[in-house]
Short mmCIF file of C-alpha atoms in Angstrom, two decimals:
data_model
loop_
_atom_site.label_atom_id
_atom_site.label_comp_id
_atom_site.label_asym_id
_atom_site.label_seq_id
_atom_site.Cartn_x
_atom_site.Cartn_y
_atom_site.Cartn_z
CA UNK A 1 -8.36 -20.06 31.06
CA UNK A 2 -6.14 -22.07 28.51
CA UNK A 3 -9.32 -22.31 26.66
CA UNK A 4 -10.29 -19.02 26.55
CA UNK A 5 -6.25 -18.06 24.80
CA UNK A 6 -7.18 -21.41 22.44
CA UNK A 7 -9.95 -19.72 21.19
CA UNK A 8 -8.39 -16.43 20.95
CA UNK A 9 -5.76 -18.06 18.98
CA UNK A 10 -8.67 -20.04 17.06
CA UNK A 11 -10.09 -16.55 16.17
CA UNK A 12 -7.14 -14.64 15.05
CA UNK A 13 -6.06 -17.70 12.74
CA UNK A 14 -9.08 -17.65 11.33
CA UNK A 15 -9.31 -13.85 10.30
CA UNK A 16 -5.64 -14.43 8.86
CA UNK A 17 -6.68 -16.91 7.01
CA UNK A 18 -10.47 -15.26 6.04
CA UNK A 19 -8.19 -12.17 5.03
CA UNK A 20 -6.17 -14.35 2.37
CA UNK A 21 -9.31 -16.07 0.88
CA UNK A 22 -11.17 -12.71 0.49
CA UNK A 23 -8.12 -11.37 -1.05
CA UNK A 24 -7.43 -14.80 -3.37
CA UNK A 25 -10.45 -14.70 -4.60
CA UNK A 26 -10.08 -11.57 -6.13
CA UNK A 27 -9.08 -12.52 -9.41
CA UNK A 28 -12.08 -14.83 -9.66
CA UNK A 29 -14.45 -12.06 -9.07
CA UNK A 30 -12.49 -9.89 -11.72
CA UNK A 31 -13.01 -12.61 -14.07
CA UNK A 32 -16.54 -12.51 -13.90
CA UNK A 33 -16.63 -9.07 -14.20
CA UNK A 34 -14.65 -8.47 -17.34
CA UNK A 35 -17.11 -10.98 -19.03
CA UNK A 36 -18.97 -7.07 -19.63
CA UNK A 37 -16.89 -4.50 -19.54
CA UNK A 38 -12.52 -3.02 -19.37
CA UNK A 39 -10.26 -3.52 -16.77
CA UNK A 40 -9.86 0.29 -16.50
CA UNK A 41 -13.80 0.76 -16.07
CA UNK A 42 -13.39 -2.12 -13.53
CA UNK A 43 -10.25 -0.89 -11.55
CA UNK A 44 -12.27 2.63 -11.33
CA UNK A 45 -15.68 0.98 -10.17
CA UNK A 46 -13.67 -1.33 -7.53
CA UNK A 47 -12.03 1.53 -6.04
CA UNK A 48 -14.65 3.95 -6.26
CA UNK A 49 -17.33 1.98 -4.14
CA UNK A 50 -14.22 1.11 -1.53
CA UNK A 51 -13.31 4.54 -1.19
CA UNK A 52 -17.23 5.97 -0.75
CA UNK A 53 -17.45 3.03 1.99
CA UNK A 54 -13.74 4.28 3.78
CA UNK A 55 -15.01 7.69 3.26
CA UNK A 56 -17.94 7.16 5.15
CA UNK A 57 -16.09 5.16 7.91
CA UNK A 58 -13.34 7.94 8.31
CA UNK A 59 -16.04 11.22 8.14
CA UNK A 60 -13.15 13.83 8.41
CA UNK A 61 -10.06 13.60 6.26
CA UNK A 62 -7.64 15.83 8.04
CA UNK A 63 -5.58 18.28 5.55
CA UNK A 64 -1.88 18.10 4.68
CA UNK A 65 0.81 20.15 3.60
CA UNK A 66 0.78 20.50 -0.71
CA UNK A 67 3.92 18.55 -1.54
CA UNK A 68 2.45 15.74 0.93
CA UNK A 69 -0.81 15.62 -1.03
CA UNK A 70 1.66 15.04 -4.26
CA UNK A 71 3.35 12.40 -2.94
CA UNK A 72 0.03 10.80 -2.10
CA UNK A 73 -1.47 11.78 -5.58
CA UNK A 74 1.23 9.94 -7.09
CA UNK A 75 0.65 6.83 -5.00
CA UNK A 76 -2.46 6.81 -6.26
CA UNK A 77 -1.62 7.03 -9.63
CA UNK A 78 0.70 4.20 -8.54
CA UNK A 79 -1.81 2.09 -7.50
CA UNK A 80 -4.05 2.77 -10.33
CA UNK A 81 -1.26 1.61 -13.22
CA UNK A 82 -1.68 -1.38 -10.35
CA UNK A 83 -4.84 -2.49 -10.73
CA UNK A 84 -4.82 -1.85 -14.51
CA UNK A 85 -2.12 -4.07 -15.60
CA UNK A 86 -3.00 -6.86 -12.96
CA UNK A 87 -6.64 -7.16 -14.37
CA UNK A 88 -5.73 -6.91 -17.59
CA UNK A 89 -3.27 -9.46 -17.11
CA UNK A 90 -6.35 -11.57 -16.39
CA UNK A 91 -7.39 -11.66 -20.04
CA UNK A 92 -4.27 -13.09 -21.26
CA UNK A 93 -3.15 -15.99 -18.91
CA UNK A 94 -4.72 -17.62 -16.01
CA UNK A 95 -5.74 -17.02 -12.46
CA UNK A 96 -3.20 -19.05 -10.91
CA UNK A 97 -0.45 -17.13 -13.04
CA UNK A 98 -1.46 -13.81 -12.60
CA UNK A 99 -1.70 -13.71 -8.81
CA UNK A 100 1.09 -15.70 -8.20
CA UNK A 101 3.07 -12.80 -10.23
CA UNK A 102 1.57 -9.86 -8.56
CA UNK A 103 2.70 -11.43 -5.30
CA UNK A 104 6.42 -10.79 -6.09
CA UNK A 105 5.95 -7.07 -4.79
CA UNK A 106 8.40 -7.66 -1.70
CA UNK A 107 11.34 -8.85 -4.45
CA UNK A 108 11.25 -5.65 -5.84
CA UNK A 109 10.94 -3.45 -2.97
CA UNK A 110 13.75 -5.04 -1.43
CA UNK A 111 15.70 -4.70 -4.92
CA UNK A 112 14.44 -0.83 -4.59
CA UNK A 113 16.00 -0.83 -0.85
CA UNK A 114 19.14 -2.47 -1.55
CA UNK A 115 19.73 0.28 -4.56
CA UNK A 116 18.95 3.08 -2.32
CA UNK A 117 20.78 1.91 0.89
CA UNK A 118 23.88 0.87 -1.71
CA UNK A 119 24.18 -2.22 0.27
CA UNK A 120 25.84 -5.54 -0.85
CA UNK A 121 22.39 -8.02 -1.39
CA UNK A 122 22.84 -10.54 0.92
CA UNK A 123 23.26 -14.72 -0.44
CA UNK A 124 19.47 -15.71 1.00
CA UNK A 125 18.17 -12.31 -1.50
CA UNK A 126 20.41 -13.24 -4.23
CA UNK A 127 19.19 -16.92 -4.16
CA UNK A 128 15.63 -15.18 -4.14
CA UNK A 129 16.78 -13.40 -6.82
CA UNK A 130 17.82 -16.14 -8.98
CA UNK A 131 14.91 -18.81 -7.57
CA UNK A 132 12.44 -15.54 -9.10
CA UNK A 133 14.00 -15.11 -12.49
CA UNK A 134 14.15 -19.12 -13.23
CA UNK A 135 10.50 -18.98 -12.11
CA UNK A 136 8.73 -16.29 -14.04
CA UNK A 137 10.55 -17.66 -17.16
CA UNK A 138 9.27 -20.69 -16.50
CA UNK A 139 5.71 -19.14 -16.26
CA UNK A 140 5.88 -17.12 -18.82
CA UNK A 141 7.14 -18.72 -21.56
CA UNK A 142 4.82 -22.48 -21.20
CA UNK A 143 4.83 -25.11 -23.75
CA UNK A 144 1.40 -25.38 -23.60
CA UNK A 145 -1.79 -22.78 -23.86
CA UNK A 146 -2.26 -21.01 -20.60
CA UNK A 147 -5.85 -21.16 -19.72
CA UNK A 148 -7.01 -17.92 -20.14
CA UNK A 149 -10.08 -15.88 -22.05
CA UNK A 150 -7.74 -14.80 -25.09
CA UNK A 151 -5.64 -17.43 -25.83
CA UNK A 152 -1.26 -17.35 -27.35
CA UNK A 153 -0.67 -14.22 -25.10
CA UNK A 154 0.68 -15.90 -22.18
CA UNK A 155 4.34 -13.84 -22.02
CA UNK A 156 2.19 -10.50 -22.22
CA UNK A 157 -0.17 -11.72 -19.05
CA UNK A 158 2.76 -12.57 -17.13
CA UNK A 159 4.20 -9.34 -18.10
CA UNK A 160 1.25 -7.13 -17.12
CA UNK A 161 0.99 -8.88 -13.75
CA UNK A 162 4.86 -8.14 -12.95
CA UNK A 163 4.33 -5.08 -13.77
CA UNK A 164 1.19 -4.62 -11.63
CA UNK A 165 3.13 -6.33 -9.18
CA UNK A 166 5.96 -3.35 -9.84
CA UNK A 167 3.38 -0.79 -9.41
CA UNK A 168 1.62 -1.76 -5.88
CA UNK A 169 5.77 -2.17 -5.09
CA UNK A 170 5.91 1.88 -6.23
CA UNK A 171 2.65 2.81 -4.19
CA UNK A 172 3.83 1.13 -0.57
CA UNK A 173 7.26 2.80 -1.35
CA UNK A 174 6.08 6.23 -1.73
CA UNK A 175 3.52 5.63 1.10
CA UNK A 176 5.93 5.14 3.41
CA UNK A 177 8.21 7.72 2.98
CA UNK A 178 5.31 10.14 2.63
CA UNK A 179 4.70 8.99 6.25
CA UNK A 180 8.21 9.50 7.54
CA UNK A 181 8.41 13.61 5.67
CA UNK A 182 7.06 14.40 8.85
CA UNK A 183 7.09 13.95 12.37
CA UNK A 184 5.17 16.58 13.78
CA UNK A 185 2.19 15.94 10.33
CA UNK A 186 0.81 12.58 11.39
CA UNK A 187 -1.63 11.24 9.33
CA UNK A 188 -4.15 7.97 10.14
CA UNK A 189 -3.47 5.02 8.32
CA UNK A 190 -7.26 4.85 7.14
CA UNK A 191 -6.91 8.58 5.78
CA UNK A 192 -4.14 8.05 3.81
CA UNK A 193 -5.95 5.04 2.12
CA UNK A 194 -9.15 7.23 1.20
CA UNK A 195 -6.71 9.79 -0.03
CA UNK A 196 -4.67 7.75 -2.27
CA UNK A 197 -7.78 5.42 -3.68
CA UNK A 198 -9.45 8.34 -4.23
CA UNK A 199 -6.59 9.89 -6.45
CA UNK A 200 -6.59 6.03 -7.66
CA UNK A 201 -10.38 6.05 -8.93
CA UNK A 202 -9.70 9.72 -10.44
CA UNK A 203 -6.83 8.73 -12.54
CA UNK A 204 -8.90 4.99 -13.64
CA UNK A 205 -12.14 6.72 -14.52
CA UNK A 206 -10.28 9.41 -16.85
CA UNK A 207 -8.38 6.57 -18.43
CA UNK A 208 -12.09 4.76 -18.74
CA UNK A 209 -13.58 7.45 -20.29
CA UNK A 210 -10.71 8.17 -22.84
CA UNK A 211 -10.47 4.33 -23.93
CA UNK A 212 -14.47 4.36 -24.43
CA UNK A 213 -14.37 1.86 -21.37
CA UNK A 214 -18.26 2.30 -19.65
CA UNK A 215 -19.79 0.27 -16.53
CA UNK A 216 -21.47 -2.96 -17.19
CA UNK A 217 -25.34 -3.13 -18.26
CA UNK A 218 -27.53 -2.61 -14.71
CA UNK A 219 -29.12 -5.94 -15.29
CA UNK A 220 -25.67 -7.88 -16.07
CA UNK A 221 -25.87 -9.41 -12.68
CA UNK A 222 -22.65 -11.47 -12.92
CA UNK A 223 -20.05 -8.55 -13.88
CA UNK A 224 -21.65 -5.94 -11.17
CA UNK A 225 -21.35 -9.12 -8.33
CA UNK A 226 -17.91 -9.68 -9.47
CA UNK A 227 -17.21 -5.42 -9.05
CA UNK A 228 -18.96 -5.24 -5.64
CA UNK A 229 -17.36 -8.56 -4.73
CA UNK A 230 -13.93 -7.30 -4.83
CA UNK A 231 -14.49 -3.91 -3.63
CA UNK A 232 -16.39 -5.05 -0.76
CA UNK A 233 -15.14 -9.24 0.38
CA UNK A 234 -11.50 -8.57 -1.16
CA UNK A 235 -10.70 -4.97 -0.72
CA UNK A 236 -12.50 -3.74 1.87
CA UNK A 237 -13.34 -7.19 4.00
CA UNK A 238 -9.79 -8.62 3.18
CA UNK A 239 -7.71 -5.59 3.57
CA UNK A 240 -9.06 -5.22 7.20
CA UNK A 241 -9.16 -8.41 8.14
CA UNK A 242 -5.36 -8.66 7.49
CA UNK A 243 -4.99 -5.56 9.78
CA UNK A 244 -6.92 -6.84 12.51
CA UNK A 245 -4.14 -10.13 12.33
CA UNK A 246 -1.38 -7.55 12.71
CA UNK A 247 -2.65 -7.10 16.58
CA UNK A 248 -1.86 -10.63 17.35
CA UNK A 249 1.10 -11.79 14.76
CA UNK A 250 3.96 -10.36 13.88
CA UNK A 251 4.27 -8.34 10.45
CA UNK A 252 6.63 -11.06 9.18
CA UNK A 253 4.06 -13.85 9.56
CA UNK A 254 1.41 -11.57 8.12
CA UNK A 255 3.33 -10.86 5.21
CA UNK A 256 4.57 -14.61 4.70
CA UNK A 257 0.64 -16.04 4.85
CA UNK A 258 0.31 -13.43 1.79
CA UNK A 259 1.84 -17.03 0.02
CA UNK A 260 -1.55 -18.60 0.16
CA UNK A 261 -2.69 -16.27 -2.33
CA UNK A 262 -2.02 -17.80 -5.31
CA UNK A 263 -2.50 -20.87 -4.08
CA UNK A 264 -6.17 -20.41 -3.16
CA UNK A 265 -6.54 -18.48 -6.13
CA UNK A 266 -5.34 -21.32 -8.67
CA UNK A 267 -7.69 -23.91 -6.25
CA UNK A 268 -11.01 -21.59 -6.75
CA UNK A 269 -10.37 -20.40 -9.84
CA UNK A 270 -10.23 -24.70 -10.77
CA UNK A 271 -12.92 -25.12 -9.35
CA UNK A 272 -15.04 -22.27 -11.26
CA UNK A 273 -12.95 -22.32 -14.34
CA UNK A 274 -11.77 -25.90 -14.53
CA UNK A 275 -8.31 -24.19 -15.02
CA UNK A 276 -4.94 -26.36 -14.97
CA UNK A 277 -1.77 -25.80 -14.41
CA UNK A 278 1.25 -28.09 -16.36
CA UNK A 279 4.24 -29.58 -14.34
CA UNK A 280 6.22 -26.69 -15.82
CA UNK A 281 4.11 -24.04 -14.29
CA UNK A 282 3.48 -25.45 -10.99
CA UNK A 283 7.94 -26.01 -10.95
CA UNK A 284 7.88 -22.29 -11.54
CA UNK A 285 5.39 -21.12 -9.46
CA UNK A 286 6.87 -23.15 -6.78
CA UNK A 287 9.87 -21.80 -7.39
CA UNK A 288 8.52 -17.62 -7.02
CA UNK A 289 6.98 -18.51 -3.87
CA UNK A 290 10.47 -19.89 -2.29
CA UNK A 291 11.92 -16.37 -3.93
CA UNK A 292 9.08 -14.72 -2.20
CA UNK A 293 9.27 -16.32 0.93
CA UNK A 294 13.34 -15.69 1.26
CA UNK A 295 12.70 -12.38 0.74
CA UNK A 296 10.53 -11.73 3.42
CA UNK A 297 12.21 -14.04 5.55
CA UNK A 298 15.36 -11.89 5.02
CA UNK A 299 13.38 -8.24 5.43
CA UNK A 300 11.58 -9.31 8.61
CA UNK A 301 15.69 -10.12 10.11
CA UNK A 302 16.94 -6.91 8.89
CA UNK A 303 14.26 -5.10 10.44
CA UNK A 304 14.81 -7.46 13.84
CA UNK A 305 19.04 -5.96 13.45
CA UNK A 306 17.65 -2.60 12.87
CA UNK A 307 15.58 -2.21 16.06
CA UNK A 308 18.02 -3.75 18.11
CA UNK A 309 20.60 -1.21 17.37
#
């Protein structure tokens, strides 16, 4: 008996952890691919194939009222300035960098909450707060070259990738409260995802087409593995594996192991790239995670206060 729970244990950990290398790796694969082709012709392509693979899963999309399909057309166009600005961000500093900032969505949702709620931010977010700011200046402003395919543009990478990080903040926000407009119009988790990629891969491929942005050659083997890589392993193997982990840990742990991120991202992408990070960087990056990590340490005990009201 014990054995059997060890090895359901075992398993779970190891789709937790599966879920955060599919989704780490997702910079490297969006390296290879813009070695061809734009990061708006890639966003598009990496959404597109996900959402004809959920579409497929799902079958029937069930209809819902107009100013719900809005709200969910603006999430997508949410996640689309997402993907744009992260992968772009990928031409200008390095792997390590750029995840690590795109990570810092649960600082700014929190920020987002605190505004709305007109609450008093408690001393653990302030110290995230401050523990964030000393850490993306560190990161974005190095002494030295940031590894990175176009070289002296490190402050604009780290830019893009906060504001990617922004973004994704901007599409969970709206998500949500487009699932609590109604009580009596529920709507599956898995349909609202096919709904709002597909309103993602609308708005990508007309900003493709309008920057002269095409898919890569057929026979450019490396850029179309790195497009089905992260629509299939880190979108749609990732995303799912991470919601299978939600049936045996809490959301709070889930959402803490989302740490390991950047930190198997800067691992793989020095081993591929040879990529290294100075004593400056790895100070800040340290120092985002901590602001991360009190964040969701301090949403996961509001939420505990909330329910036991």
């Amino acid at each position: 008996m014990r054995g059997s729970v060890l090895d359901v244990r075992f398993g779970a950990i190891a789709r937790l952890l599966g879920a955060q290398i599919a989704i780490g790796a997702a910079a490297i694969f969006a390296r290879f691919a813009l070695s061809s082709t734009g990061p708006l012709a890639i966003s598009a392509l990496r959404l597109g194939i996900a959402t004809v693979v959920l579409a497929v899963v799902v079958r029937k999309v069930a209809r819902v009222s107009k100013r719900r399909e809005i709200a969910f057309a603006i999430a997508g166009f949410a996640l689309a300035l997402h993907f744009a600005m992260w992968i772009t961000s990928l031409r200008f500093t390095s792997v390590a960098i750029s995840t690590l900032l795109v990570t810092t969505t649960p600082i700014w949702t929190e920020s987002y909450d605190a505004i709305v709620r007109r609450t008093l931010p408690t001393r653990t977010f302030l110290g995230a707060l401050a523990c964030a700011i000393v850490g993306v200046a560190l990161i974005a402003f190095p002494r030295v070259a940031t590894p990175a395919p176009i070289a002296g543009h490190a402050a604009l990478g780290a830019l893009l990738a906060v504001l990617g990080s922004v973004a994704i903040g901007a599409y969970l926000l709206i998500v949500r409260d487009a699932g609590r407009r109604s009580a009596t119009e529920r709507i599956a988790t898995r349909a609202i995802v096919v709904r709002t990629f597909g309103w993602a891969t609308l708005a990508l491929t007309i900003a493709a087409v309008f920057a002269g942005e095409g898919p890569p050659s057929l026979h450019d083997t490396s850029a179309w593995g790195g497009i089905l890589a992260m629509a299939l392993v880190s979108q749609l193997l990732g995303h799912t594996l991470l919601n299978a982990a939600l049936g045996t840990f809490a959301p709070s742990v889930v959402a803490l192991t989302t740490l390991l991120e950047p930190v198997i991202a800067a691992l793989l992408a020095a081993a591929v790239f040879h990529e290294a990070l100075t004593a400056v960087t790895l100070a800040g990056g340290i120092l985002v995670l901590v602001a991360v990590a009190l964040t969701l340490v301090e949403a996961a005990r509001r939420e505990r206060a909330n329910a036991a009201r």
